[in-house]
PDB file of C-alpha atoms in Angstrom:
ATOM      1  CA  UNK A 340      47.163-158.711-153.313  1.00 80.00           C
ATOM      2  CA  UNK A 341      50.852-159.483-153.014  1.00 85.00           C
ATOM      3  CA  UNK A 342      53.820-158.022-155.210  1.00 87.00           C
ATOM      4  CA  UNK A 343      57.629-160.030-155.381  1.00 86.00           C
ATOM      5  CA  UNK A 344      60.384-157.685-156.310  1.00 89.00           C
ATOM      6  CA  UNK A 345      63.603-158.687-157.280  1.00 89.00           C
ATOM      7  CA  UNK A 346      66.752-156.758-157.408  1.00 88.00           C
ATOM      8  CA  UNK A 347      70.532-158.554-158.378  1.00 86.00           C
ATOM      9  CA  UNK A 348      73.176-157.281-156.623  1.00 82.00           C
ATOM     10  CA  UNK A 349      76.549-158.701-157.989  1.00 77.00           C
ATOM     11  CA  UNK A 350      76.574-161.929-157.172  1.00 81.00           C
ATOM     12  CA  UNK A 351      73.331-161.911-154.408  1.00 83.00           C
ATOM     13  CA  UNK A 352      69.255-161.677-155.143  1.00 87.00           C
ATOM     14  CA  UNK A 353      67.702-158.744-152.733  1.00 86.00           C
ATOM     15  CA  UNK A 354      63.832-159.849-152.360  1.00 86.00           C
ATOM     16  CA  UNK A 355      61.168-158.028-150.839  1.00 88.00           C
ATOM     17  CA  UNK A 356      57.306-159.321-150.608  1.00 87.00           C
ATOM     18  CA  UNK A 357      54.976-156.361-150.794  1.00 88.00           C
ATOM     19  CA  UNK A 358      51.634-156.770-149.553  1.00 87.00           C
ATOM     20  CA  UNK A 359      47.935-154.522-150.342  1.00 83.00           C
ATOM     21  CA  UNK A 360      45.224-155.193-148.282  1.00 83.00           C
ATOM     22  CA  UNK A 361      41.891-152.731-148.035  1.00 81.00           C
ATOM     23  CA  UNK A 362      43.965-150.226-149.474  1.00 79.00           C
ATOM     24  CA  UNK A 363      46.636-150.304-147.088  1.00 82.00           C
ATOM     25  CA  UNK A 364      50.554-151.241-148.056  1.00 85.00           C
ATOM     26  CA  UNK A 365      52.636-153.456-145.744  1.00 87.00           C
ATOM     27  CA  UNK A 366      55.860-154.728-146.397  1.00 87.00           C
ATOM     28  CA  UNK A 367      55.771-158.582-145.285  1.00 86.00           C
ATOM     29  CA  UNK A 368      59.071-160.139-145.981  1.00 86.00           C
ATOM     30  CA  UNK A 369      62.955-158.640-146.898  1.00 87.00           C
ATOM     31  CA  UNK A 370      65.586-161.243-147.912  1.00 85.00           C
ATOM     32  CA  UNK A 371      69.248-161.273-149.422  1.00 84.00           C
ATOM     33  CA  UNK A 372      70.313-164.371-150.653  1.00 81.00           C
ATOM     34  CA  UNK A 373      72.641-165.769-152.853  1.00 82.00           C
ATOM     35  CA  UNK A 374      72.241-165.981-156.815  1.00 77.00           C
ATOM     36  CA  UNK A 375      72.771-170.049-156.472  1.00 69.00           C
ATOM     37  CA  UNK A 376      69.210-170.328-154.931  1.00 59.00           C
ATOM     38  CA  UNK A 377      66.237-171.346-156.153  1.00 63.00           C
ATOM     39  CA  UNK A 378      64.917-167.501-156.616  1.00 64.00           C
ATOM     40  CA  UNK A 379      61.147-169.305-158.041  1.00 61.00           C
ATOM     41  CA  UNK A 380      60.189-170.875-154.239  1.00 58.00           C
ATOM     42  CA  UNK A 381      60.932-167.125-152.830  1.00 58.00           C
ATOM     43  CA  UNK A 382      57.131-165.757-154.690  1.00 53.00           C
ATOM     44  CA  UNK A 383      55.315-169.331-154.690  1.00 50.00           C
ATOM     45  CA  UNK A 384      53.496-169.723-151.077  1.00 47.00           C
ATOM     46  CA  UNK A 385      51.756-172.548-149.707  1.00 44.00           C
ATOM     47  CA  UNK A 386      48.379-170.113-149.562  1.00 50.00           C
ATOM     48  CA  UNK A 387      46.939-170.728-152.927  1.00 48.00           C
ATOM     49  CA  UNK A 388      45.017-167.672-152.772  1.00 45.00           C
ATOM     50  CA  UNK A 389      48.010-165.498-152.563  1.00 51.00           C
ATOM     51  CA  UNK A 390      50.101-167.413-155.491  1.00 50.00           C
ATOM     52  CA  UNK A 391      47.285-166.652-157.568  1.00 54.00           C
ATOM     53  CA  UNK A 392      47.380-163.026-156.508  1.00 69.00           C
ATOM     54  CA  UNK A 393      51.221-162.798-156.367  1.00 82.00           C
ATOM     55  CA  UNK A 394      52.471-160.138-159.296  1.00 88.00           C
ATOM     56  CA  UNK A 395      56.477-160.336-159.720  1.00 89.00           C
ATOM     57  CA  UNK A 396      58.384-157.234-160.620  1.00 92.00           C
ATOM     58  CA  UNK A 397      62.260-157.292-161.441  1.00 92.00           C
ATOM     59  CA  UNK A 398      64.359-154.435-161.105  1.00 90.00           C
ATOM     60  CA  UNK A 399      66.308-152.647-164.348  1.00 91.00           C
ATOM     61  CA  UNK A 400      70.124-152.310-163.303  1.00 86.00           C
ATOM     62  CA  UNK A 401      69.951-148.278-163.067  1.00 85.00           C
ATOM     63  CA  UNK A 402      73.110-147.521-165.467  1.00 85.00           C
ATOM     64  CA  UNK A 403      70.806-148.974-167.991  1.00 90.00           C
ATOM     65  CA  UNK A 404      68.253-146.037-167.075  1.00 90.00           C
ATOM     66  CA  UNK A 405      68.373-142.474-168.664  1.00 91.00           C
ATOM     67  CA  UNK A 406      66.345-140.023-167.014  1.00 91.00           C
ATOM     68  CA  UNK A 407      65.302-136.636-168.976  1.00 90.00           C
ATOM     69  CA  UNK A 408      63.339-133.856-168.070  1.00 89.00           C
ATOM     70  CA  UNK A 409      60.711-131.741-170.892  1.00 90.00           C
ATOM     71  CA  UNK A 410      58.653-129.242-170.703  1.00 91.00           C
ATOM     72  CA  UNK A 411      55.509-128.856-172.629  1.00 93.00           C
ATOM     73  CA  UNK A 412      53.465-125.313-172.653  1.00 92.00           C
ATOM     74  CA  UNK A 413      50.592-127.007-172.982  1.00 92.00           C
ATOM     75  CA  UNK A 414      48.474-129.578-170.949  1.00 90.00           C
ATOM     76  CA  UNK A 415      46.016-131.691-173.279  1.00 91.00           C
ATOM     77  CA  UNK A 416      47.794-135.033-172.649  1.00 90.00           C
ATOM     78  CA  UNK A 417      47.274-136.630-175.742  1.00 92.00           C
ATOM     79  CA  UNK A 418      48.739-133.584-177.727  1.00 93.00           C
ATOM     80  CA  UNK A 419      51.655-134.117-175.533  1.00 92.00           C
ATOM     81  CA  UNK A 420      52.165-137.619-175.933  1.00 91.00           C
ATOM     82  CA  UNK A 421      52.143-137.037-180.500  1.00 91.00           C
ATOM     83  CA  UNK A 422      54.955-134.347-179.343  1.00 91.00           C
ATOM     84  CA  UNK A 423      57.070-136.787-177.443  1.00 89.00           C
ATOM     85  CA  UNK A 424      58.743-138.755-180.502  1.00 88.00           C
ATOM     86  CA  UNK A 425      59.985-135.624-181.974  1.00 86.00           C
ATOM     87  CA  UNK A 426      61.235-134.667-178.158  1.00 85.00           C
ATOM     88  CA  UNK A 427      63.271-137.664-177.805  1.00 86.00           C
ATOM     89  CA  UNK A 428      65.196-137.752-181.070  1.00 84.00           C
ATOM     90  CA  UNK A 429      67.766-135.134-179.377  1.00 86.00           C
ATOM     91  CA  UNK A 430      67.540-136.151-175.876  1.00 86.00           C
ATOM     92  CA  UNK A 431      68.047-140.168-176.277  1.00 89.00           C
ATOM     93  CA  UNK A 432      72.124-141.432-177.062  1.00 89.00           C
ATOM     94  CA  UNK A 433      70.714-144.166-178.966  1.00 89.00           C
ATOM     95  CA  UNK A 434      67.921-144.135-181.683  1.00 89.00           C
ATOM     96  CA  UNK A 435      64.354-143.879-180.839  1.00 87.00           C
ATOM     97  CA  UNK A 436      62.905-146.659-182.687  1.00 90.00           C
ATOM     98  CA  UNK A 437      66.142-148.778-180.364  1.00 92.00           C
ATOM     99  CA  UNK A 438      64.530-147.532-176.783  1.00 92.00           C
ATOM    100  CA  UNK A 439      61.387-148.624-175.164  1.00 92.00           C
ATOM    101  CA  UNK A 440      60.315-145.326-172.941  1.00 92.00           C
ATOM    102  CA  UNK A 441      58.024-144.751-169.902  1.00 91.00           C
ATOM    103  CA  UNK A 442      56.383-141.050-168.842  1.00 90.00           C
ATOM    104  CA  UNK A 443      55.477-139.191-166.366  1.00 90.00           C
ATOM    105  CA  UNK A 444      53.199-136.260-166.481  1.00 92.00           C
ATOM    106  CA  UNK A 445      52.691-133.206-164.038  1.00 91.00           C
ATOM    107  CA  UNK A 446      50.885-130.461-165.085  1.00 90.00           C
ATOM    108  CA  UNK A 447      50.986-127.316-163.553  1.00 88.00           C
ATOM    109  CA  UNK A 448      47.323-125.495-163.816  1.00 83.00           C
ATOM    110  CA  UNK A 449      48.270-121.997-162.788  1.00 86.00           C
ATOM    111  CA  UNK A 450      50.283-121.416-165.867  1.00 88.00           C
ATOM    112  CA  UNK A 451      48.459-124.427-168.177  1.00 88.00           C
ATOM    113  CA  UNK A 452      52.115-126.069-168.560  1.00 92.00           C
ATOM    114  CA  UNK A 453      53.386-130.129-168.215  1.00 93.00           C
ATOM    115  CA  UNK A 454      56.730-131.294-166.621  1.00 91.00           C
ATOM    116  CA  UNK A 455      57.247-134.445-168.152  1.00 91.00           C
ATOM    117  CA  UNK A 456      59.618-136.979-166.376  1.00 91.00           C
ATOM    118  CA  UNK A 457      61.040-139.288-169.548  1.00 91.00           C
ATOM    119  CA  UNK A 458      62.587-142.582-168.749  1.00 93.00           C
ATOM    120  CA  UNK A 459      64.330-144.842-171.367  1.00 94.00           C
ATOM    121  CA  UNK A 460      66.070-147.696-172.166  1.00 94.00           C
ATOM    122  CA  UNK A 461      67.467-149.679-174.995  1.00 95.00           C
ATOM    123  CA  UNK A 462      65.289-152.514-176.158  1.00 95.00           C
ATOM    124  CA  UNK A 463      67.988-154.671-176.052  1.00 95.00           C
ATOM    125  CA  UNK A 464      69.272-153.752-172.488  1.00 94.00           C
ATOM    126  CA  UNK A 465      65.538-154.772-171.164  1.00 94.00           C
ATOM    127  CA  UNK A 466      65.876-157.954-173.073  1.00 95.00           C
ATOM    128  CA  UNK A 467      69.020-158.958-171.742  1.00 95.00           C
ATOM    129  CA  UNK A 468      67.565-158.245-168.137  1.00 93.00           C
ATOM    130  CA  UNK A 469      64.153-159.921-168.643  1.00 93.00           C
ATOM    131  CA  UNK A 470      66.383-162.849-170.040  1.00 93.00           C
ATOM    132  CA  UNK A 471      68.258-163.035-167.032  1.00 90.00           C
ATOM    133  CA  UNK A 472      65.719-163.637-164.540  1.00 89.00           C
ATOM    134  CA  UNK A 473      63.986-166.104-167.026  1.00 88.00           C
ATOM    135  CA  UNK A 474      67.465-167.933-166.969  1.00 86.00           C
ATOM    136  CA  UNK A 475      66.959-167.975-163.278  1.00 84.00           C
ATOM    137  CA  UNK A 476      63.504-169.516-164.104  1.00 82.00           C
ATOM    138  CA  UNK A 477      61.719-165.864-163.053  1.00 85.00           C
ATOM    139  CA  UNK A 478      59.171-164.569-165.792  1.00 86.00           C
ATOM    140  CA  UNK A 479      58.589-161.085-164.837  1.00 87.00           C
ATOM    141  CA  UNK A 480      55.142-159.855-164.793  1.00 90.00           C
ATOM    142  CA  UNK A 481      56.477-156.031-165.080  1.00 92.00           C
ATOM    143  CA  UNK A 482      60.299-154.190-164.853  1.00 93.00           C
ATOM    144  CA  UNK A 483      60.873-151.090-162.476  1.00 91.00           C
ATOM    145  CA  UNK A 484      63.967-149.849-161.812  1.00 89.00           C
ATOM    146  CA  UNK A 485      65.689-148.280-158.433  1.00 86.00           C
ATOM    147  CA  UNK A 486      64.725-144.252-158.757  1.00 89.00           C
ATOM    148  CA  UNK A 487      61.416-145.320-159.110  1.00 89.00           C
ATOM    149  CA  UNK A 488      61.102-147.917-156.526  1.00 88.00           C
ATOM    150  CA  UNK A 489      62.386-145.207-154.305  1.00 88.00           C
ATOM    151  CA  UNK A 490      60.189-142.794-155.064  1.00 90.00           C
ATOM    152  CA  UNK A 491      57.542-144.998-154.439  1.00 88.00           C
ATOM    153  CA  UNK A 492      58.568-146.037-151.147  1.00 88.00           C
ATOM    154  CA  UNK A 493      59.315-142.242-150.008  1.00 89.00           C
ATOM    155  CA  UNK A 494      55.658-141.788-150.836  1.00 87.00           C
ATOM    156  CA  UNK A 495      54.149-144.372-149.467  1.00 85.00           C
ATOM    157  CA  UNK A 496      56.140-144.107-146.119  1.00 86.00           C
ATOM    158  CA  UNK A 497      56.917-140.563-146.374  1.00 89.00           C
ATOM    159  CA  UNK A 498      53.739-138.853-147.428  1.00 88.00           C
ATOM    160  CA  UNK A 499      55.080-135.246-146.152  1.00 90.00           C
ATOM    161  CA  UNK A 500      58.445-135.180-147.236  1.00 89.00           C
ATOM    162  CA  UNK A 501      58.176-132.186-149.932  1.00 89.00           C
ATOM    163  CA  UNK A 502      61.340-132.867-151.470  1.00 92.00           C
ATOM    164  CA  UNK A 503      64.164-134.497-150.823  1.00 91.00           C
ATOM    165  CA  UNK A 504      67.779-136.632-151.836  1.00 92.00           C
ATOM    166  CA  UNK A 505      67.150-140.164-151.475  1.00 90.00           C
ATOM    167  CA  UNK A 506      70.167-142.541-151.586  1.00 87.00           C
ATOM    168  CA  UNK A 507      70.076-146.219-152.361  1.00 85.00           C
ATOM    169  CA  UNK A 508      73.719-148.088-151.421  1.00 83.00           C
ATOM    170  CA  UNK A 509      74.588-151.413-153.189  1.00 79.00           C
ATOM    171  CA  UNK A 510      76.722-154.068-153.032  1.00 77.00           C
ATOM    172  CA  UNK A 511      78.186-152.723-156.786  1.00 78.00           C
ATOM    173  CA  UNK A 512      77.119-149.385-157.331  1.00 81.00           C
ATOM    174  CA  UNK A 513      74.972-146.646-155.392  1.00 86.00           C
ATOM    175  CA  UNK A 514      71.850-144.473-156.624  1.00 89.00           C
ATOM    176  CA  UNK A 515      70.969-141.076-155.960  1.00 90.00           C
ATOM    177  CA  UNK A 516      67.888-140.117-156.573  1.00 92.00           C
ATOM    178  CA  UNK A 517      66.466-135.811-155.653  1.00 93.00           C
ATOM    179  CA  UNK A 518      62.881-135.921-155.674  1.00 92.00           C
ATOM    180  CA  UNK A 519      60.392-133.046-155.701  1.00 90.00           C
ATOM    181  CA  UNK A 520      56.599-134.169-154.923  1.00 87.00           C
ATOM    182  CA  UNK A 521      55.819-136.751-156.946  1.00 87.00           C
ATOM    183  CA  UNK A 522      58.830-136.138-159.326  1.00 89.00           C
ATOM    184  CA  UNK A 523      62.324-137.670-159.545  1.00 90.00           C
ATOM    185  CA  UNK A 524      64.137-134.410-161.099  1.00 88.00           C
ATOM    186  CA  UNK A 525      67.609-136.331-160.714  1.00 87.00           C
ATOM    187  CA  UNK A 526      69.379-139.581-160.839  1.00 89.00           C
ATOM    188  CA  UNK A 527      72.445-140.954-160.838  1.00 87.00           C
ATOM    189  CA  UNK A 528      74.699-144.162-160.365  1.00 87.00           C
ATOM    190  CA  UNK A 529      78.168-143.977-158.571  1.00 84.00           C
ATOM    191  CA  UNK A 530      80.868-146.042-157.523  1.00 82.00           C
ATOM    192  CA  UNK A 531      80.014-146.188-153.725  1.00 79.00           C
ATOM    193  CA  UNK A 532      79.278-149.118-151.716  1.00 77.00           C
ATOM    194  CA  UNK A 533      79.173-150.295-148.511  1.00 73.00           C
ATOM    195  CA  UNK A 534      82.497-151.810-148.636  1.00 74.00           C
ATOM    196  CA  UNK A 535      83.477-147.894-149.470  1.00 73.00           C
ATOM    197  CA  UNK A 536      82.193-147.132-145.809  1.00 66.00           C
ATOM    198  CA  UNK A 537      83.587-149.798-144.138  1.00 67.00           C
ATOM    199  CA  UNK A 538      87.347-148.384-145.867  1.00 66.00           C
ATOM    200  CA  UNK A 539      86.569-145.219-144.475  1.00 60.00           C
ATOM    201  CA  UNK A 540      85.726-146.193-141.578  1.00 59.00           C
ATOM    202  CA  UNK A 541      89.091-148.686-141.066  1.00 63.00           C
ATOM    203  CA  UNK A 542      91.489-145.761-142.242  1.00 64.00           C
ATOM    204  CA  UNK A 543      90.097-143.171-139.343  1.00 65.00           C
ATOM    205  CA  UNK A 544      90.439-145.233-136.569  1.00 60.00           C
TER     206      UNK A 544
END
């Protein structure tokens, strides 16, 4: 099994080729290239047995992301999924019925309680990203987003780290991303960039 994502960067296309194989994750391939390339040839391979296995996953630009944090006092899952629409009416800038939302659930047994990790976006702002990549002639099979493809990574590579501040640097913007477990409790989008490093750097020597 093989995975494609794809992340835009201002004006260049960061690719990564993910591979699965008896349960064990490898990463195969990383590439930055420029958005005048073909992006399609980067997930089609001349092993037919892998294009048909090959799932591509785009990345959400993380200022389109809003991250919230509830707490249930209760733990039957589908009791807390009826609560959620009532939740989210105070905690979303834009009206529910405008979002499309993702959730995360961690319940805690010793005191019979849920953390719930909420993530949102508009419906439009997903549109306008899945139409992107289709103008690019890339039909997503799924959308992730940056805190979550780092939390995944810290995970998979770093299986003991407890908890942690994980921080992503782009070409455009940076994310930061505090994450407790299994949990991303944090994250935010700044103005830093590598080019901010490289100024620094210049003006102390």
């Amino acid at each position: 099994m093989f995975w494609t994502g794809l992340q835009k960067e201002g004006s260049a296309i960061k690719w990564a080729k993910i591979r699965k194989k008896k349960g064990a994750i490898s990463i195969e391939q990383l590439k930055t290239l420029p958005l005048t390339n073909d992006v399609k040839q980067l997930y089609f391979t001349k092993d037919k047995r892998e294009e048909t296995s090959i799932t591509v996953i785009s990345g959400l630009e993380t200022p389109h992301l809003l991250l919230r944090e509830l707490h249930f006092k209760i733990q039957e899952k589908k009791k807390i999924i009826q609560l959620i629409p009532f939740q989210i009416e105070t905690e979303l800038p834009y009206p529910p019925e405008e979002s499309i939302v993702a959730l995360q659930l961690f319940p805690k047994k010793e005191t019979k309680e849920t953390n719930v990790s909420l993530f949102a976006a508009k419906a439009s702002s997903l549109q306008e990203h899945i139409d992107s990549w289709s103008d690019l002639g890339v039909e997503s099979d799924e959308v992730s987003c940056i805190p979550v493809a780092l939390a995944r990574f810290t995970r998979q590579f770093l299986p003991n780290l407890q908890k942690g501040l994980l921080l992503h640097i782009g070409s455009n913007t940076s994310t930061a991303v505090f994450l407790v477990g299994d949990r991303i409790v944090f994250s935010h989008v700044f103005p830093l960039t590598l080019d901010t490093f490289s100024t620094l750097e210049k003006e102390q020597m």
